[in-house]
Backbone as JSON Lines, residues from 0, in Angstrom:
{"i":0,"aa":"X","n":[-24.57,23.23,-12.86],"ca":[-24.12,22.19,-11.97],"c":[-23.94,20.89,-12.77]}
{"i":1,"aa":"X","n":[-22.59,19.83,-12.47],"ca":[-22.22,19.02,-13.57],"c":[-22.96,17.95,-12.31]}
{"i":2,"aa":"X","n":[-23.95,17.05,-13.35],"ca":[-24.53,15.86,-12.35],"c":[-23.65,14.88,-11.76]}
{"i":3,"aa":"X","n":[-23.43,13.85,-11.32],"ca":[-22.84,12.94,-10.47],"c":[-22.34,11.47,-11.68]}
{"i":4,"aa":"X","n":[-23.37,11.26,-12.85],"ca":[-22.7,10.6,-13.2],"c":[-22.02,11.55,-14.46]}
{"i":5,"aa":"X","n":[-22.13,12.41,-14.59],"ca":[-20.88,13.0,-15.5],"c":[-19.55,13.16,-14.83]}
{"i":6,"aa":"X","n":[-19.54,13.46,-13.27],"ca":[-18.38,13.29,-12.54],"c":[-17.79,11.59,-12.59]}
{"i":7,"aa":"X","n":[-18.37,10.94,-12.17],"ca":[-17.92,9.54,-12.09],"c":[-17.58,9.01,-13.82]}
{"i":8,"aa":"X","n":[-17.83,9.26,-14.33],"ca":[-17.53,8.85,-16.1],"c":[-16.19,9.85,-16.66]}
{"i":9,"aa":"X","n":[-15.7,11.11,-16.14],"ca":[-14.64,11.29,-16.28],"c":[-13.79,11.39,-15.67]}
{"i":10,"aa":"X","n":[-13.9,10.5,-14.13],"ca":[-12.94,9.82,-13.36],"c":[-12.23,8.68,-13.88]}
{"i":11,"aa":"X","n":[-13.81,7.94,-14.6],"ca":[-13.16,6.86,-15.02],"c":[-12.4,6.87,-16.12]}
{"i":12,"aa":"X","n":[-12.63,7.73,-17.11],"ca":[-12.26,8.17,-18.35],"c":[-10.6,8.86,-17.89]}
{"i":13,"aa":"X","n":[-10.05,9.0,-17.08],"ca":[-8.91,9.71,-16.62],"c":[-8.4,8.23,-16.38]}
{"i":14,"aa":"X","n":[-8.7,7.37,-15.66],"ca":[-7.98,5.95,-14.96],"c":[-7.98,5.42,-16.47]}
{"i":15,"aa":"X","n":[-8.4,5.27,-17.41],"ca":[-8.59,4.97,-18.69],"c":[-9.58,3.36,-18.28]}
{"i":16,"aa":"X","n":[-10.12,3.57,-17.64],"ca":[-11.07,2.56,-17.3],"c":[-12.39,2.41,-18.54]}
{"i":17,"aa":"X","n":[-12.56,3.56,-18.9],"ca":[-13.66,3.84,-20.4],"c":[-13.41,4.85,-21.35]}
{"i":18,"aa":"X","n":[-14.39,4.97,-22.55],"ca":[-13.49,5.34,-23.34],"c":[-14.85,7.02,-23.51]}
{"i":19,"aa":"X","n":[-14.72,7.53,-24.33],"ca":[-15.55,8.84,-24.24],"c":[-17.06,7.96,-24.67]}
{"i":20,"aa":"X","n":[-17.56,7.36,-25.17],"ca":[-18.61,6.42,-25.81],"c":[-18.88,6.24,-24.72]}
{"i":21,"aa":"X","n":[-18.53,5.92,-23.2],"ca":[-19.07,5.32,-22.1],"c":[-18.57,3.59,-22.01]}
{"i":22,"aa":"X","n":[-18.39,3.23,-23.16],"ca":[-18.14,1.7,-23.35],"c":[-16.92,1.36,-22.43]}
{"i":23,"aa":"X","n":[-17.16,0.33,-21.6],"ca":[-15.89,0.15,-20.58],"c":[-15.13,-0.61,-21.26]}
{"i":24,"aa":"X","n":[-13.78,-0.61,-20.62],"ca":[-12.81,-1.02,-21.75],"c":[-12.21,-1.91,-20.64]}
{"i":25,"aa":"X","n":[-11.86,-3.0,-21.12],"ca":[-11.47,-4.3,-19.53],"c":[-10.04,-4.36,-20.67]}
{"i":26,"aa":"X","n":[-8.94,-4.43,-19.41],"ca":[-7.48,-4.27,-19.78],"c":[-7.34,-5.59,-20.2]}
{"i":27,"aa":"X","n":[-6.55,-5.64,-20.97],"ca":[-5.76,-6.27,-21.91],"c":[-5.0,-7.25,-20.55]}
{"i":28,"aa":"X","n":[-4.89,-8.9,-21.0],"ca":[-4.8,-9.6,-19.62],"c":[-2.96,-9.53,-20.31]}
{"i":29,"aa":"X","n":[-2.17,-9.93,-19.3],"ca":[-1.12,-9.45,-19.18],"c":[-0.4,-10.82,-20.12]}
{"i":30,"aa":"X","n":[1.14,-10.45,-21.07],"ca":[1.19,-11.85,-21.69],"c":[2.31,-12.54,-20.39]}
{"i":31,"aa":"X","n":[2.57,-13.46,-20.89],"ca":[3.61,-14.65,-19.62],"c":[4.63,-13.74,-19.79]}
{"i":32,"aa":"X","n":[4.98,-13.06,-20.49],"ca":[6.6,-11.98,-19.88],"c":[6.03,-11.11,-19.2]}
{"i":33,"aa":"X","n":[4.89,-10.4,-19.69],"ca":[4.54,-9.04,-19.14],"c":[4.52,-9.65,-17.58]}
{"i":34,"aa":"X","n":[3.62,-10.53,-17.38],"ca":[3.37,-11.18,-15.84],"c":[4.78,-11.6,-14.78]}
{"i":35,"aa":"X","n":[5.86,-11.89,-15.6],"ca":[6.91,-11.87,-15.0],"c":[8.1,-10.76,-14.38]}
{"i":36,"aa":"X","n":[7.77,-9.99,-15.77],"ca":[8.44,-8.85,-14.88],"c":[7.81,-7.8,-14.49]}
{"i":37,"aa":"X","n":[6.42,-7.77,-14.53],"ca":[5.37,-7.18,-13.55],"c":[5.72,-7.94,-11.71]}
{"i":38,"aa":"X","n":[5.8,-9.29,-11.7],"ca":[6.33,-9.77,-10.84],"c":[7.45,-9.15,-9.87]}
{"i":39,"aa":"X","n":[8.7,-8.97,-10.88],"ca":[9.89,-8.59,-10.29],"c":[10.04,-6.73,-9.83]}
{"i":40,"aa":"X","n":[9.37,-6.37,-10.56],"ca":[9.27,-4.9,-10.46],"c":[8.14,-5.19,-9.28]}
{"i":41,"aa":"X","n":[7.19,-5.69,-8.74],"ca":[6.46,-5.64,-7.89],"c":[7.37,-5.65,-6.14]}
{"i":42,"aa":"X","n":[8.06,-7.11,-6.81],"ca":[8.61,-7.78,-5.53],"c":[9.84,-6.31,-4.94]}
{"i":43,"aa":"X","n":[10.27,-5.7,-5.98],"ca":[11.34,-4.53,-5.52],"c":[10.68,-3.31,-5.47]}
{"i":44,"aa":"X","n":[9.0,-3.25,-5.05],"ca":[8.52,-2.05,-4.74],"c":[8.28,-1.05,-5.65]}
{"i":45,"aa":"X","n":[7.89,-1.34,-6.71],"ca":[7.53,-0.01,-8.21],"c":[6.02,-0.3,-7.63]}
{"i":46,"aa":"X","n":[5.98,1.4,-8.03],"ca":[4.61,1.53,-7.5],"c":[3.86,1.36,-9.01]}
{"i":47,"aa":"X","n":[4.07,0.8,-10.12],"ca":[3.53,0.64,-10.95],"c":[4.43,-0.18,-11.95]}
{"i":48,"aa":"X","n":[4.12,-1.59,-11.45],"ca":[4.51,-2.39,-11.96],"c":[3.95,-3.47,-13.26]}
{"i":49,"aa":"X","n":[2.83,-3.1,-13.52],"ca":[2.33,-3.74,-14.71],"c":[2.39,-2.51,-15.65]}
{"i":50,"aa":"X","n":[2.07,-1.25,-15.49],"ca":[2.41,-0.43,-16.46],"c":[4.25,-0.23,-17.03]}
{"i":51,"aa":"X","n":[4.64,-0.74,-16.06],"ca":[6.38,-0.53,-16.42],"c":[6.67,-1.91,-17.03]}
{"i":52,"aa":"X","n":[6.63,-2.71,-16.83],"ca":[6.16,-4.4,-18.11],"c":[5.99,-4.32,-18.83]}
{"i":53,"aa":"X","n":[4.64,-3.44,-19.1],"ca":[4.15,-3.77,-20.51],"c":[5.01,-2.81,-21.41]}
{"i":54,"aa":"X","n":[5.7,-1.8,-21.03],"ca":[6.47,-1.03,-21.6],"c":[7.58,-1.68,-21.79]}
{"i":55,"aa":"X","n":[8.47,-2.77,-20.67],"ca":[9.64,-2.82,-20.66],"c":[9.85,-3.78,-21.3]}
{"i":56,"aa":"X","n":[8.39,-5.03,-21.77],"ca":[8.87,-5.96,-22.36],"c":[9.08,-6.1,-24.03]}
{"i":57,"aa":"X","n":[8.62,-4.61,-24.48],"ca":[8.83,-4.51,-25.64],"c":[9.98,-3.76,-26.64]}
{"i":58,"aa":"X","n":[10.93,-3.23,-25.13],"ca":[12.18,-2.91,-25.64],"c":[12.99,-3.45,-26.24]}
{"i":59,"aa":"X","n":[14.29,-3.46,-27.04],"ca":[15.16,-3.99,-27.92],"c":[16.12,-5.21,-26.47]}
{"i":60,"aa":"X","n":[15.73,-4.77,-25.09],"ca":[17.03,-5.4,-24.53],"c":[16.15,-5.37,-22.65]}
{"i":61,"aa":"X","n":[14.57,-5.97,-23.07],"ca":[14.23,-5.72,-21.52],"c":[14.56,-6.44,-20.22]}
{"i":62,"aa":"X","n":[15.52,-7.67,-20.27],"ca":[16.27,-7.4,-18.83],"c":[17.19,-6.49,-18.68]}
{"i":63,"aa":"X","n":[18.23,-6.11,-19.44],"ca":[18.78,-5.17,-19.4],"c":[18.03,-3.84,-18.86]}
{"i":64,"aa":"X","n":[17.23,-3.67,-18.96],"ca":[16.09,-2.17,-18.92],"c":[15.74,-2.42,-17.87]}
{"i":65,"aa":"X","n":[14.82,-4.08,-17.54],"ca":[14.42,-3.97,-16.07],"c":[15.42,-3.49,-15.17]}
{"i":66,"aa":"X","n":[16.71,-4.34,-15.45],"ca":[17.97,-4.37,-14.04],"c":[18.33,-2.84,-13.82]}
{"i":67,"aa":"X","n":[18.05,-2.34,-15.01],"ca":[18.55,-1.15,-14.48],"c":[17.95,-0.45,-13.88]}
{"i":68,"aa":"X","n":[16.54,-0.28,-14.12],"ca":[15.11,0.12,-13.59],"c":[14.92,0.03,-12.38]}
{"i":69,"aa":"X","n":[15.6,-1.8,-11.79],"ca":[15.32,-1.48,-10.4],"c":[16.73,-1.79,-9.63]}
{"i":70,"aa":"X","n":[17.74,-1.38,-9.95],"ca":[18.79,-0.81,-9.53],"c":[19.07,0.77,-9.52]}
{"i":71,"aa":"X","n":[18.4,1.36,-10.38],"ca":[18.6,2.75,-10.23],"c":[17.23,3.64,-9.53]}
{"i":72,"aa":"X","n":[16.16,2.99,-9.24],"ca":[14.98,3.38,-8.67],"c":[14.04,2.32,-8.31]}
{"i":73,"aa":"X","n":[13.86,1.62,-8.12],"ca":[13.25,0.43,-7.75],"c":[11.91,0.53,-9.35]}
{"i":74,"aa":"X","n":[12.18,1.12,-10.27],"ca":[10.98,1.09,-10.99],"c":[10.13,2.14,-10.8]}
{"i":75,"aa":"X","n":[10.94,3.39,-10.05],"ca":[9.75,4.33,-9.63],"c":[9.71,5.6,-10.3]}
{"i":76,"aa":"X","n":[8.75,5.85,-11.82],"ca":[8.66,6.54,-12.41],"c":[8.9,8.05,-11.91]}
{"i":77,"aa":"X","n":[8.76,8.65,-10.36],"ca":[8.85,9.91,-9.79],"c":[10.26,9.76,-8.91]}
{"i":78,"aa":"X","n":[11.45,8.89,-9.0],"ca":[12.71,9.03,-8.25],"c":[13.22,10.48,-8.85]}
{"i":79,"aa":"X","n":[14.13,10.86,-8.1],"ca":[14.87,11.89,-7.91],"c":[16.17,11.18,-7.0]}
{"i":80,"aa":"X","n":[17.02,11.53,-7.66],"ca":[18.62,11.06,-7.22],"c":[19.22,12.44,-6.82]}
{"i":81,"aa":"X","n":[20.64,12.19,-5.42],"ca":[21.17,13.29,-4.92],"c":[21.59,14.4,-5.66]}
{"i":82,"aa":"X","n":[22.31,13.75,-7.0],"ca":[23.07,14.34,-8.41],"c":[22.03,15.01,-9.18]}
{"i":83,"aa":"X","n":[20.95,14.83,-8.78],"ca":[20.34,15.56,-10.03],"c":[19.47,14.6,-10.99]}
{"i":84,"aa":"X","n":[19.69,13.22,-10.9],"ca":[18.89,12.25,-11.62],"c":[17.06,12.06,-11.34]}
{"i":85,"aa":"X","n":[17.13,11.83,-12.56],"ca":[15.54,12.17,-12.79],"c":[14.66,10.32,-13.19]}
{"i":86,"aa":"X","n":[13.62,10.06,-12.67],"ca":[12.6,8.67,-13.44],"c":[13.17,7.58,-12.98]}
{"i":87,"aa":"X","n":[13.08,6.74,-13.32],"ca":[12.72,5.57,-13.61],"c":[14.28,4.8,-13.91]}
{"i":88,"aa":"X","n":[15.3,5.46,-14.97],"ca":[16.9,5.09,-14.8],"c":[17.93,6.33,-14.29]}
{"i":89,"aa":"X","n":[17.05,7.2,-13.8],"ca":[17.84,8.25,-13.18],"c":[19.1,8.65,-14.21]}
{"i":90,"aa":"X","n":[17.97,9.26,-15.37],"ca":[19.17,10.45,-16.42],"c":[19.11,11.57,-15.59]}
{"i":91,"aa":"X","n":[20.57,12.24,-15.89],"ca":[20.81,13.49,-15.36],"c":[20.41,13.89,-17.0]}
{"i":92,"aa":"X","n":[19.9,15.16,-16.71],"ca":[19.06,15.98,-17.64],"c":[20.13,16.75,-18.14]}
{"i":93,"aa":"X","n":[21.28,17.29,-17.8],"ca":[22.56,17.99,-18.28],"c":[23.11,17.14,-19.06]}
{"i":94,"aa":"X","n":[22.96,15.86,-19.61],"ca":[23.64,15.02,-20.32],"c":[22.71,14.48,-21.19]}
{"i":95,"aa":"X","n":[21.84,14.32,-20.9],"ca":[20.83,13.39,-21.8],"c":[19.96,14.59,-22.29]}
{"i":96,"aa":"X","n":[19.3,15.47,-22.13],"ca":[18.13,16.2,-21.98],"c":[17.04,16.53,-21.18]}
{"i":97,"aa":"X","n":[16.18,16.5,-21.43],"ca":[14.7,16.95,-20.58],"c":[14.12,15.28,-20.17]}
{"i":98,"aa":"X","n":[13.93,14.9,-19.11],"ca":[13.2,13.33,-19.09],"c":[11.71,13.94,-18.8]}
{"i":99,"aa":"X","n":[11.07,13.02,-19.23],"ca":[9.65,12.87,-19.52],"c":[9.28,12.69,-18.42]}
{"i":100,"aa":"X","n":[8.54,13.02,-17.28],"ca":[7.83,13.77,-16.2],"c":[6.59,12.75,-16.14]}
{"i":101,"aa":"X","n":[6.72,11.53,-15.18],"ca":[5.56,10.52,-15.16],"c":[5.18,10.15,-16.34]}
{"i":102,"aa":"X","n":[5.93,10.16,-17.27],"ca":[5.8,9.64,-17.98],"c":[6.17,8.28,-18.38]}
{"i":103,"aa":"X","n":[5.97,6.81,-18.14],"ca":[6.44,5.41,-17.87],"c":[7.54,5.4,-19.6]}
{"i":104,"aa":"X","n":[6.62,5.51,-20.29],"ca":[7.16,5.22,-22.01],"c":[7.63,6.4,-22.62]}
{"i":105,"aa":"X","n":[7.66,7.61,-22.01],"ca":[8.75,8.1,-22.75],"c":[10.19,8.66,-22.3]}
{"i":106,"aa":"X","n":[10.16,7.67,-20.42],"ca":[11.53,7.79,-20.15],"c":[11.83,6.54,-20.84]}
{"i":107,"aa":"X","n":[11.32,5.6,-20.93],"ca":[11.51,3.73,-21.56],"c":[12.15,4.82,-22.84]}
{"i":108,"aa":"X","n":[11.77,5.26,-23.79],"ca":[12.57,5.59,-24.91],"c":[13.59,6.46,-24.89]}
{"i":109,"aa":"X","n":[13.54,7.26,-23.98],"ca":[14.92,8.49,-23.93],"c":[15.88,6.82,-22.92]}
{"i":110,"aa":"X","n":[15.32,6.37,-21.78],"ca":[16.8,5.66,-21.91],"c":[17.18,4.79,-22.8]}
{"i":111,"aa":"X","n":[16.23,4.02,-23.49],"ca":[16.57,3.02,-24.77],"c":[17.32,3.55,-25.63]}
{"i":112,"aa":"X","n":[17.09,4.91,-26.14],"ca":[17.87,5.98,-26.99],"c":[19.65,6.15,-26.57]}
{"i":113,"aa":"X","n":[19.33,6.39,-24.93],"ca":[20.6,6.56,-24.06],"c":[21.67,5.32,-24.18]}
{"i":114,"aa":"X","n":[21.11,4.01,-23.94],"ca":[21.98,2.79,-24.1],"c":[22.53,2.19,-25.24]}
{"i":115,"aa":"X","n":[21.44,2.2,-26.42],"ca":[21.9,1.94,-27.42],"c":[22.83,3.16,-28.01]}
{"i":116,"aa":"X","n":[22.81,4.06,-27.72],"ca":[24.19,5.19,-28.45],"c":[25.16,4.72,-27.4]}
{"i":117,"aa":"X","n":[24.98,4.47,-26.27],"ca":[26.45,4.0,-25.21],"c":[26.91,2.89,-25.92]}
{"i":118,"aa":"X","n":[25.78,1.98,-26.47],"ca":[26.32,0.44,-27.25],"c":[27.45,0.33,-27.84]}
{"i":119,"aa":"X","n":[26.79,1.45,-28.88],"ca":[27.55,1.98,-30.25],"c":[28.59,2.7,-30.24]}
{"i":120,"aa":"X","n":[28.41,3.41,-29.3],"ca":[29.97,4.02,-29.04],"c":[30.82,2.77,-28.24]}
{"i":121,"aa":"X","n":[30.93,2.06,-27.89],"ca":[31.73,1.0,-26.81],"c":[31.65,-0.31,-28.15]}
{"i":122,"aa":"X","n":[31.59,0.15,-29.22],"ca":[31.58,-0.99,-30.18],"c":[30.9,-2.29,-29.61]}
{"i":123,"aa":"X","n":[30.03,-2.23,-29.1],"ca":[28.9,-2.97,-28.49],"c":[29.06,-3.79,-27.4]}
{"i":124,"aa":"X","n":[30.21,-3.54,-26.95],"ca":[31.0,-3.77,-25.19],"c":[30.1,-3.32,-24.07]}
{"i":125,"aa":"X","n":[29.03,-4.47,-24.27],"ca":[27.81,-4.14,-22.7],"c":[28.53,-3.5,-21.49]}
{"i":126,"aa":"X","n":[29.66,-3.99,-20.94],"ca":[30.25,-3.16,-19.46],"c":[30.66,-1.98,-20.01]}
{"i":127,"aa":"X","n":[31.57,-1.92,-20.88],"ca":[31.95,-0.3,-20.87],"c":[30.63,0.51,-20.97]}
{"i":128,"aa":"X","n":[29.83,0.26,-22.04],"ca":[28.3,0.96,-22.1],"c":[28.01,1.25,-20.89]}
{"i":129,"aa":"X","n":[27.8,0.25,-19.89],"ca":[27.19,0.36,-18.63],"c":[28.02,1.65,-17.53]}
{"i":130,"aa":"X","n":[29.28,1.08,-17.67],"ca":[30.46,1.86,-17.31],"c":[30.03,3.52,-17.78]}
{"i":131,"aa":"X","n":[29.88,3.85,-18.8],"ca":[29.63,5.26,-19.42],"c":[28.57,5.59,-18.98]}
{"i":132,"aa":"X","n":[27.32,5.04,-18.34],"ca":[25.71,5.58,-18.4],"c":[25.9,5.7,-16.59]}
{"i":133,"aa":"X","n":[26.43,4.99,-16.21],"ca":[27.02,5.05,-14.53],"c":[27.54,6.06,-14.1]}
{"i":134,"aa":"X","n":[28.9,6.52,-15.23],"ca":[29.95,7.21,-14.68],"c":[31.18,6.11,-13.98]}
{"i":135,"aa":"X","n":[30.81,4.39,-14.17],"ca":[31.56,3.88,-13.51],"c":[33.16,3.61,-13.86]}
{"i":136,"aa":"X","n":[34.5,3.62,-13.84],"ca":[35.49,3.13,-14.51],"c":[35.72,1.8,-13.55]}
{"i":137,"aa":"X","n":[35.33,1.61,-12.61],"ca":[35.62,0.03,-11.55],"c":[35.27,-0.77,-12.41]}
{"i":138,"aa":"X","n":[33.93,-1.22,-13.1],"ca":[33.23,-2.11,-13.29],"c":[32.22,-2.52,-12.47]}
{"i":139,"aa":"X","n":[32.01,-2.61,-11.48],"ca":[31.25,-2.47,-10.23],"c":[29.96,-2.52,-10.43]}
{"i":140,"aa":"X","n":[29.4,-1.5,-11.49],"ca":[27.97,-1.11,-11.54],"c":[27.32,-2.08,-12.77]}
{"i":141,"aa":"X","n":[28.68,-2.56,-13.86],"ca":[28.31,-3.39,-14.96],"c":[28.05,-4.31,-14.59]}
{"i":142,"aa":"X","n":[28.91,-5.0,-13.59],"ca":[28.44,-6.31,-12.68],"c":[27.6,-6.51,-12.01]}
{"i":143,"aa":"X","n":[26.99,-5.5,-11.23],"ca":[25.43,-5.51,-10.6],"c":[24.82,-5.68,-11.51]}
{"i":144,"aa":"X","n":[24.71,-4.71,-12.61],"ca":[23.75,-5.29,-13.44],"c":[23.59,-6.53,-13.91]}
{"i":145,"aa":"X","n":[24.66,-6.3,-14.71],"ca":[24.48,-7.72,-15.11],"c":[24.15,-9.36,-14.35]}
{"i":146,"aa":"X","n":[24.65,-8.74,-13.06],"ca":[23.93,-10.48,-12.48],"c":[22.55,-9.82,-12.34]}
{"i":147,"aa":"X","n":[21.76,-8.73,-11.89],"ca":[20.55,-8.54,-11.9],"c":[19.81,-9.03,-13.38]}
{"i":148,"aa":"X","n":[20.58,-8.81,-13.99],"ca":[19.81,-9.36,-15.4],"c":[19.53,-10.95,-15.86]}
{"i":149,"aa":"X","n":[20.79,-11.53,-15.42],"ca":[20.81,-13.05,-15.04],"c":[19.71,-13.76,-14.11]}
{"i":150,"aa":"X","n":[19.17,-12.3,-13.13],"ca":[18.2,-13.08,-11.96],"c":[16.94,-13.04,-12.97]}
{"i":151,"aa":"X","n":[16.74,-12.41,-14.16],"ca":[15.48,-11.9,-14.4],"c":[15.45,-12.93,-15.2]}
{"i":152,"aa":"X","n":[14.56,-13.92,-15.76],"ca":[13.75,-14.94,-16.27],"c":[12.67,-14.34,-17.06]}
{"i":153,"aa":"X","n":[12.37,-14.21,-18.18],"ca":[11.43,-14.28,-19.16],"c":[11.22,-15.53,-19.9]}
């Protein structure tokens, strides 16, 4: 029989609240970006919005990443789209690959991977990029973004 505080110590050890030593580990206080777009991902309903911050603010292009984040799922690492789209920027897996399954940081890198090759192919033409990761030819979806990215303040 496993006693009661061996249950409660690898509850906490799962929340990453402590570490195997028992030593509690107090989170890392958030920096003035992380707190901001922990903010904005909050205000549009991610059910985990300081873990998607601290990831998003260390990307090569994180308003870009947020806007899309919560234009294509509100930030919600478990979306599922009608088409087949998967996470957090809703990759279809027939085009991109396998997306990472609750995983916050390693859809953050399969789409970072995804945009910057759209970059590069569009000779670094942000709408067409956007245009290609959409499916959009209107422009429509480059322009949402992009004023979503304009709203975001770091």
């Amino acid at each position: 029989m496993v006693g009661r505080g061996v249950v409660v110590a690898a509850v906490l050890m799962l929340l990453g609240c402590t570490r195997p030593d028992s030593q509690v580990v107090k989170p890392q206080p958030l920096t003035q970006k992380e707190q901001k777009l922990a903010e904005v991902f909050q205000q549009h309903g991610s059910p985990h919005p300081v873990e998607l911050a601290r990831v998003v603010v260390k990307m090569k292009r994180p308003r870009l990443a947020a806007a899309q984040a919560i234009i294509e799922s509100d930030g919600t690492v478990t979306a599922r789209g009608t088409a087949g789209e998967i996470g957090i920027w809703q990759v279809i897996e027939r085009d991109w690959g396998p997306t990472p399954k609750n995983d916050i940081q390693g859809q953050a890198d399969q789409y970072e991977s995804i945009m910057e090759s759209l970059i590069r192919e569009s000779d670094g033409n942000l709408r067409r990029a956007l245009g290609k990761y959409n499916g959009d030819r209107t422009g429509k979806y480059a322009r949402k973004v992009l004023a979503k990215v304009e709203q975001i303040k770091l």
